[in-house]
């Protein structure tokens, strides 16, 4: 039976542990590809084109927009960020499950373009735990932390638009739950129409030969 990968979008509050979760998933299971975004921002020290991002000029990026070569894109603080369609399609065709780690607006744009996308929202077990994790990073001022919590308050209103909510309390357990969700999606009837048609036809053939 032909095996096409599934497109999965993972979003979550800042401090929910999405990045750590993605790294752990890719380390434990080998059938995933983490989508690489295109951006017009300059590479930071140690970043490589095609690894962290596909680095583009504004002109190159706007050509991608004009050519409808992006699944979604947005502009943040004067820089474009987007998901190249070709990279994702190639990985899916190779049977890889592709994960996009993007925010809510981008996630909903992807779902609108590709209704078979699986949307998963990652959250800590409580708002208090989220605040604790943000403070525990020790890298941001209280003003920045408060702004992240205000944003989380807004983002929480979009959680109902997701297919699954994943509580990231225990990392190992969360990795296995995420893997199980995606495995389960492969068995969804809507993704197995070719097989359904095949076995239906076979059954008709058997009935005729009775």
PDB file of C-alpha atoms in Angstrom:
ATOM      1  CA  UNK A   1       0.000   0.000   0.000  1.00  0.00           C
ATOM      2  CA  UNK A   2       1.373   3.415  -0.968  1.00  0.00           C
ATOM      3  CA  UNK A   3       2.601   5.434   1.974  1.00  0.00           C
ATOM      4  CA  UNK A   4       2.312   9.204   1.914  1.00  0.00           C
ATOM      5  CA  UNK A   5       3.643  11.224   4.821  1.00  0.00           C
ATOM      6  CA  UNK A   6       1.393  13.392   6.980  1.00  0.00           C
ATOM      7  CA  UNK A   7       1.822  17.133   7.437  1.00  0.00           C
ATOM      8  CA  UNK A   8       1.744  18.019  11.148  1.00  0.00           C
ATOM      9  CA  UNK A   9       1.738  21.549  12.561  1.00  0.00           C
ATOM     10  CA  UNK A  10       2.921  21.969  16.145  1.00  0.00           C
ATOM     11  CA  UNK A  11       2.189  25.251  17.922  1.00  0.00           C
ATOM     12  CA  UNK A  12       2.218  26.254  21.554  1.00  0.00           C
ATOM     13  CA  UNK A  13       2.882  28.973  24.082  1.00  0.00           C
ATOM     14  CA  UNK A  14       6.382  30.391  24.385  1.00  0.00           C
ATOM     15  CA  UNK A  15       7.825  28.323  27.241  1.00  0.00           C
ATOM     16  CA  UNK A  16       5.731  25.224  26.483  1.00  0.00           C
ATOM     17  CA  UNK A  17       8.866  23.307  25.432  1.00  0.00           C
ATOM     18  CA  UNK A  18       8.064  22.845  21.724  1.00  0.00           C
ATOM     19  CA  UNK A  19      11.695  23.013  20.580  1.00  0.00           C
ATOM     20  CA  UNK A  20      12.854  20.471  23.181  1.00  0.00           C
ATOM     21  CA  UNK A  21       9.922  18.215  22.278  1.00  0.00           C
ATOM     22  CA  UNK A  22      10.759  18.340  18.542  1.00  0.00           C
ATOM     23  CA  UNK A  23      14.445  17.503  19.168  1.00  0.00           C
ATOM     24  CA  UNK A  24      13.504  14.572  21.406  1.00  0.00           C
ATOM     25  CA  UNK A  25      10.963  13.251  18.868  1.00  0.00           C
ATOM     26  CA  UNK A  26      13.454  13.375  15.987  1.00  0.00           C
ATOM     27  CA  UNK A  27      16.114  11.694  18.127  1.00  0.00           C
ATOM     28  CA  UNK A  28      13.829   8.836  19.209  1.00  0.00           C
ATOM     29  CA  UNK A  29      11.955   8.159  15.949  1.00  0.00           C
ATOM     30  CA  UNK A  30      13.385   8.270  12.450  1.00  0.00           C
ATOM     31  CA  UNK A  31      10.323   8.823  10.262  1.00  0.00           C
ATOM     32  CA  UNK A  32      10.032  12.561  10.842  1.00  0.00           C
ATOM     33  CA  UNK A  33      11.333  15.589   8.977  1.00  0.00           C
ATOM     34  CA  UNK A  34      11.282  19.000  10.617  1.00  0.00           C
ATOM     35  CA  UNK A  35      10.330  21.549   7.995  1.00  0.00           C
ATOM     36  CA  UNK A  36      12.848  24.307   7.377  1.00  0.00           C
ATOM     37  CA  UNK A  37      11.449  27.818   7.042  1.00  0.00           C
ATOM     38  CA  UNK A  38      12.601  30.461   4.593  1.00  0.00           C
ATOM     39  CA  UNK A  39      13.418  33.893   6.007  1.00  0.00           C
ATOM     40  CA  UNK A  40      14.786  37.265   4.930  1.00  0.00           C
ATOM     41  CA  UNK A  41      16.559  37.851   8.247  1.00  0.00           C
ATOM     42  CA  UNK A  42      20.343  37.651   8.265  1.00  0.00           C
ATOM     43  CA  UNK A  43      21.975  34.398   9.486  1.00  0.00           C
ATOM     44  CA  UNK A  44      23.181  34.442  13.102  1.00  0.00           C
ATOM     45  CA  UNK A  45      26.603  33.095  14.081  1.00  0.00           C
ATOM     46  CA  UNK A  46      26.756  29.349  13.498  1.00  0.00           C
ATOM     47  CA  UNK A  47      23.592  29.197  11.368  1.00  0.00           C
ATOM     48  CA  UNK A  48      23.777  27.538   7.952  1.00  0.00           C
ATOM     49  CA  UNK A  49      21.589  27.983   4.883  1.00  0.00           C
ATOM     50  CA  UNK A  50      19.388  24.901   4.483  1.00  0.00           C
ATOM     51  CA  UNK A  51      19.878  23.766   8.081  1.00  0.00           C
ATOM     52  CA  UNK A  52      18.336  26.357  10.429  1.00  0.00           C
ATOM     53  CA  UNK A  53      16.631  28.324   7.628  1.00  0.00           C
ATOM     54  CA  UNK A  54      16.668  28.895   3.894  1.00  0.00           C
ATOM     55  CA  UNK A  55      18.071  32.431   3.884  1.00  0.00           C
ATOM     56  CA  UNK A  56      16.593  34.602   1.129  1.00  0.00           C
ATOM     57  CA  UNK A  57      16.787  38.197  -0.042  1.00  0.00           C
ATOM     58  CA  UNK A  58      13.546  40.213   0.085  1.00  0.00           C
ATOM     59  CA  UNK A  59      13.345  39.971  -3.727  1.00  0.00           C
ATOM     60  CA  UNK A  60      13.803  36.172  -3.655  1.00  0.00           C
ATOM     61  CA  UNK A  61      11.185  35.790  -0.934  1.00  0.00           C
ATOM     62  CA  UNK A  62       8.651  38.001  -2.720  1.00  0.00           C
ATOM     63  CA  UNK A  63       9.158  35.908  -5.862  1.00  0.00           C
ATOM     64  CA  UNK A  64       8.294  32.801  -3.796  1.00  0.00           C
ATOM     65  CA  UNK A  65       5.075  34.580  -2.730  1.00  0.00           C
ATOM     66  CA  UNK A  66       4.244  35.538  -6.341  1.00  0.00           C
ATOM     67  CA  UNK A  67       4.932  31.981  -7.534  1.00  0.00           C
ATOM     68  CA  UNK A  68       2.664  30.506  -4.814  1.00  0.00           C
ATOM     69  CA  UNK A  69       5.706  28.513  -3.672  1.00  0.00           C
ATOM     70  CA  UNK A  70       4.955  28.899   0.077  1.00  0.00           C
ATOM     71  CA  UNK A  71       2.406  27.002   2.155  1.00  0.00           C
ATOM     72  CA  UNK A  72       2.190  29.987   4.516  1.00  0.00           C
ATOM     73  CA  UNK A  73       4.152  33.126   5.274  1.00  0.00           C
ATOM     74  CA  UNK A  74       4.078  36.125   7.583  1.00  0.00           C
ATOM     75  CA  UNK A  75       6.095  39.245   8.275  1.00  0.00           C
ATOM     76  CA  UNK A  76       7.551  39.877  11.739  1.00  0.00           C
ATOM     77  CA  UNK A  77       9.617  42.938  12.632  1.00  0.00           C
ATOM     78  CA  UNK A  78      10.480  43.769   8.998  1.00  0.00           C
ATOM     79  CA  UNK A  79      11.465  40.189   8.090  1.00  0.00           C
ATOM     80  CA  UNK A  80       9.530  37.583   6.141  1.00  0.00           C
ATOM     81  CA  UNK A  81       9.195  34.001   7.386  1.00  0.00           C
ATOM     82  CA  UNK A  82       7.496  31.223   5.423  1.00  0.00           C
ATOM     83  CA  UNK A  83       7.248  27.501   4.699  1.00  0.00           C
ATOM     84  CA  UNK A  84       8.530  26.442   1.242  1.00  0.00           C
ATOM     85  CA  UNK A  85       6.060  24.129  -0.471  1.00  0.00           C
ATOM     86  CA  UNK A  86       8.621  22.160  -2.524  1.00  0.00           C
ATOM     87  CA  UNK A  87      10.644  20.980   0.505  1.00  0.00           C
ATOM     88  CA  UNK A  88       7.502  19.832   2.325  1.00  0.00           C
ATOM     89  CA  UNK A  89       6.026  18.071  -0.743  1.00  0.00           C
ATOM     90  CA  UNK A  90       9.292  16.212  -1.423  1.00  0.00           C
ATOM     91  CA  UNK A  91       9.506  14.953   2.170  1.00  0.00           C
ATOM     92  CA  UNK A  92       5.831  13.876   2.200  1.00  0.00           C
ATOM     93  CA  UNK A  93       6.247  12.053  -1.132  1.00  0.00           C
ATOM     94  CA  UNK A  94       9.241  10.204   0.353  1.00  0.00           C
ATOM     95  CA  UNK A  95       6.917   8.935   3.099  1.00  0.00           C
ATOM     96  CA  UNK A  96       8.241  11.215   5.839  1.00  0.00           C
ATOM     97  CA  UNK A  97       5.850  12.810   8.322  1.00  0.00           C
ATOM     98  CA  UNK A  98       6.704  16.512   8.134  1.00  0.00           C
ATOM     99  CA  UNK A  99       6.440  18.722  11.211  1.00  0.00           C
ATOM    100  CA  UNK A 100       6.073  22.491  10.982  1.00  0.00           C
ATOM    101  CA  UNK A 101       6.702  24.367  14.210  1.00  0.00           C
ATOM    102  CA  UNK A 102       4.779  27.609  13.659  1.00  0.00           C
ATOM    103  CA  UNK A 103       2.434  29.961  15.509  1.00  0.00           C
ATOM    104  CA  UNK A 104      -1.375  29.972  15.425  1.00  0.00           C
ATOM    105  CA  UNK A 105      -1.977  32.330  12.491  1.00  0.00           C
ATOM    106  CA  UNK A 106       0.377  30.322  10.281  1.00  0.00           C
ATOM    107  CA  UNK A 107      -1.116  27.033  11.489  1.00  0.00           C
ATOM    108  CA  UNK A 108      -4.640  28.087  10.532  1.00  0.00           C
ATOM    109  CA  UNK A 109      -3.423  29.269   7.110  1.00  0.00           C
ATOM    110  CA  UNK A 110      -1.856  25.842   6.501  1.00  0.00           C
ATOM    111  CA  UNK A 111      -5.073  24.073   7.578  1.00  0.00           C
ATOM    112  CA  UNK A 112      -7.126  26.286   5.229  1.00  0.00           C
ATOM    113  CA  UNK A 113      -4.838  25.383   2.292  1.00  0.00           C
ATOM    114  CA  UNK A 114      -4.428  21.725   3.266  1.00  0.00           C
ATOM    115  CA  UNK A 115      -7.401  20.440   5.305  1.00  0.00           C
ATOM    116  CA  UNK A 116      -5.685  17.066   5.887  1.00  0.00           C
ATOM    117  CA  UNK A 117      -3.007  18.779   8.012  1.00  0.00           C
ATOM    118  CA  UNK A 118      -2.958  17.674  11.669  1.00  0.00           C
ATOM    119  CA  UNK A 119      -2.809  20.607  14.109  1.00  0.00           C
ATOM    120  CA  UNK A 120      -1.332  19.922  17.568  1.00  0.00           C
ATOM    121  CA  UNK A 121      -1.117  22.520  20.340  1.00  0.00           C
ATOM    122  CA  UNK A 122       1.515  22.007  23.055  1.00  0.00           C
ATOM    123  CA  UNK A 123       0.900  23.453  26.508  1.00  0.00           C
ATOM    124  CA  UNK A 124       2.255  23.083  30.042  1.00  0.00           C
ATOM    125  CA  UNK A 125      -0.181  21.584  32.590  1.00  0.00           C
ATOM    126  CA  UNK A 126      -1.074  25.006  34.039  1.00  0.00           C
ATOM    127  CA  UNK A 127      -0.635  28.757  33.568  1.00  0.00           C
ATOM    128  CA  UNK A 128       1.410  28.850  36.781  1.00  0.00           C
ATOM    129  CA  UNK A 129       3.795  26.239  35.360  1.00  0.00           C
ATOM    130  CA  UNK A 130       4.112  28.289  32.157  1.00  0.00           C
ATOM    131  CA  UNK A 131       5.081  31.363  34.177  1.00  0.00           C
ATOM    132  CA  UNK A 132       7.543  29.285  36.211  1.00  0.00           C
ATOM    133  CA  UNK A 133       9.215  27.934  33.042  1.00  0.00           C
ATOM    134  CA  UNK A 134       9.521  31.397  31.504  1.00  0.00           C
ATOM    135  CA  UNK A 135      11.130  32.753  34.696  1.00  0.00           C
ATOM    136  CA  UNK A 136      13.310  29.617  34.988  1.00  0.00           C
ATOM    137  CA  UNK A 137      14.936  30.302  31.625  1.00  0.00           C
ATOM    138  CA  UNK A 138      16.706  33.208  33.285  1.00  0.00           C
ATOM    139  CA  UNK A 139      17.197  34.896  29.913  1.00  0.00           C
ATOM    140  CA  UNK A 140      14.414  37.489  29.904  1.00  0.00           C
ATOM    141  CA  UNK A 141      13.294  40.464  31.953  1.00  0.00           C
ATOM    142  CA  UNK A 142       9.992  40.404  33.839  1.00  0.00           C
ATOM    143  CA  UNK A 143       8.587  42.860  31.266  1.00  0.00           C
ATOM    144  CA  UNK A 144       9.342  40.399  28.445  1.00  0.00           C
ATOM    145  CA  UNK A 145       7.891  37.523  30.488  1.00  0.00           C
ATOM    146  CA  UNK A 146       4.712  39.529  31.104  1.00  0.00           C
ATOM    147  CA  UNK A 147       4.400  40.266  27.379  1.00  0.00           C
ATOM    148  CA  UNK A 148       4.808  36.536  26.611  1.00  0.00           C
ATOM    149  CA  UNK A 149       2.077  35.705  29.131  1.00  0.00           C
ATOM    150  CA  UNK A 150      -0.203  38.360  27.582  1.00  0.00           C
ATOM    151  CA  UNK A 151       0.409  36.762  24.186  1.00  0.00           C
ATOM    152  CA  UNK A 152      -0.296  33.294  25.644  1.00  0.00           C
ATOM    153  CA  UNK A 153      -3.597  34.667  26.964  1.00  0.00           C
ATOM    154  CA  UNK A 154      -4.521  35.664  23.373  1.00  0.00           C
ATOM    155  CA  UNK A 155      -3.210  32.426  21.849  1.00  0.00           C
ATOM    156  CA  UNK A 156      -5.304  30.329  24.259  1.00  0.00           C
ATOM    157  CA  UNK A 157      -8.412  31.608  22.472  1.00  0.00           C
ATOM    158  CA  UNK A 158      -7.310  29.743  19.327  1.00  0.00           C
ATOM    159  CA  UNK A 159      -6.707  26.356  20.948  1.00  0.00           C
ATOM    160  CA  UNK A 160     -10.180  25.090  19.958  1.00  0.00           C
ATOM    161  CA  UNK A 161      -9.145  25.319  16.301  1.00  0.00           C
ATOM    162  CA  UNK A 162      -6.575  22.531  16.808  1.00  0.00           C
ATOM    163  CA  UNK A 163      -7.135  18.797  16.355  1.00  0.00           C
ATOM    164  CA  UNK A 164      -5.199  17.826  19.494  1.00  0.00           C
ATOM    165  CA  UNK A 165      -3.996  19.476  22.698  1.00  0.00           C
ATOM    166  CA  UNK A 166      -0.820  17.903  24.076  1.00  0.00           C
ATOM    167  CA  UNK A 167       0.109  18.573  27.713  1.00  0.00           C
ATOM    168  CA  UNK A 168       3.883  18.712  28.066  1.00  0.00           C
ATOM    169  CA  UNK A 169       4.416  17.721  31.702  1.00  0.00           C
ATOM    170  CA  UNK A 170       6.777  14.754  31.347  1.00  0.00           C
ATOM    171  CA  UNK A 171       8.977  15.065  28.204  1.00  0.00           C
ATOM    172  CA  UNK A 172       9.421  11.322  27.484  1.00  0.00           C
ATOM    173  CA  UNK A 173       5.699  10.684  27.889  1.00  0.00           C
ATOM    174  CA  UNK A 174       4.886  13.711  25.719  1.00  0.00           C
ATOM    175  CA  UNK A 175       7.201  12.487  22.916  1.00  0.00           C
ATOM    176  CA  UNK A 176       5.484   9.070  22.892  1.00  0.00           C
ATOM    177  CA  UNK A 177       2.006  10.667  22.949  1.00  0.00           C
ATOM    178  CA  UNK A 178       2.901  12.889  19.996  1.00  0.00           C
ATOM    179  CA  UNK A 179       4.236   9.868  18.089  1.00  0.00           C
ATOM    180  CA  UNK A 180       1.053   7.890  18.910  1.00  0.00           C
ATOM    181  CA  UNK A 181      -1.205  10.711  17.668  1.00  0.00           C
ATOM    182  CA  UNK A 182       0.609  10.824  14.314  1.00  0.00           C
ATOM    183  CA  UNK A 183       0.653   7.006  14.007  1.00  0.00           C
ATOM    184  CA  UNK A 184      -3.089   6.961  14.682  1.00  0.00           C
ATOM    185  CA  UNK A 185      -3.673   9.548  11.966  1.00  0.00           C
ATOM    186  CA  UNK A 186      -2.131   7.172   9.409  1.00  0.00           C
ATOM    187  CA  UNK A 187      -5.042   4.793  10.092  1.00  0.00           C
ATOM    188  CA  UNK A 188      -7.741   7.441   9.530  1.00  0.00           C
ATOM    189  CA  UNK A 189     -10.243   6.351   6.861  1.00  0.00           C
ATOM    190  CA  UNK A 190      -9.800   9.617   4.948  1.00  0.00           C
ATOM    191  CA  UNK A 191      -6.087   8.770   4.461  1.00  0.00           C
ATOM    192  CA  UNK A 192      -6.812   5.231   3.297  1.00  0.00           C
ATOM    193  CA  UNK A 193      -9.270   5.801   0.449  1.00  0.00           C
ATOM    194  CA  UNK A 194      -7.072   3.901  -2.050  1.00  0.00           C
ATOM    195  CA  UNK A 195      -7.023   0.830   0.215  1.00  0.00           C
ATOM    196  CA  UNK A 196     -10.785   1.135   0.873  1.00  0.00           C
ATOM    197  CA  UNK A 197     -11.496   1.215  -2.885  1.00  0.00           C
ATOM    198  CA  UNK A 198      -9.145  -1.759  -3.435  1.00  0.00           C
ATOM    199  CA  UNK A 199     -10.698  -4.040  -0.790  1.00  0.00           C
ATOM    200  CA  UNK A 200     -14.238  -3.012  -1.792  1.00  0.00           C
ATOM    201  CA  UNK A 201     -13.459  -3.994  -5.395  1.00  0.00           C
ATOM    202  CA  UNK A 202     -11.884  -7.294  -4.240  1.00  0.00           C
ATOM    203  CA  UNK A 203     -14.960  -8.154  -2.164  1.00  0.00           C
ATOM    204  CA  UNK A 204     -17.242  -7.483  -5.146  1.00  0.00           C
ATOM    205  CA  UNK A 205     -15.034  -9.815  -7.208  1.00  0.00           C
ATOM    206  CA  UNK A 206     -15.273 -12.568  -4.593  1.00  0.00           C
ATOM    207  CA  UNK A 207     -19.068 -12.219  -4.401  1.00  0.00           C
ATOM    208  CA  UNK A 208     -19.342 -12.541  -8.205  1.00  0.00           C
ATOM    209  CA  UNK A 209     -17.219 -15.686  -8.147  1.00  0.00           C
ATOM    210  CA  UNK A 210     -19.325 -17.418  -5.494  1.00  0.00           C
TER     211      UNK A 210
END
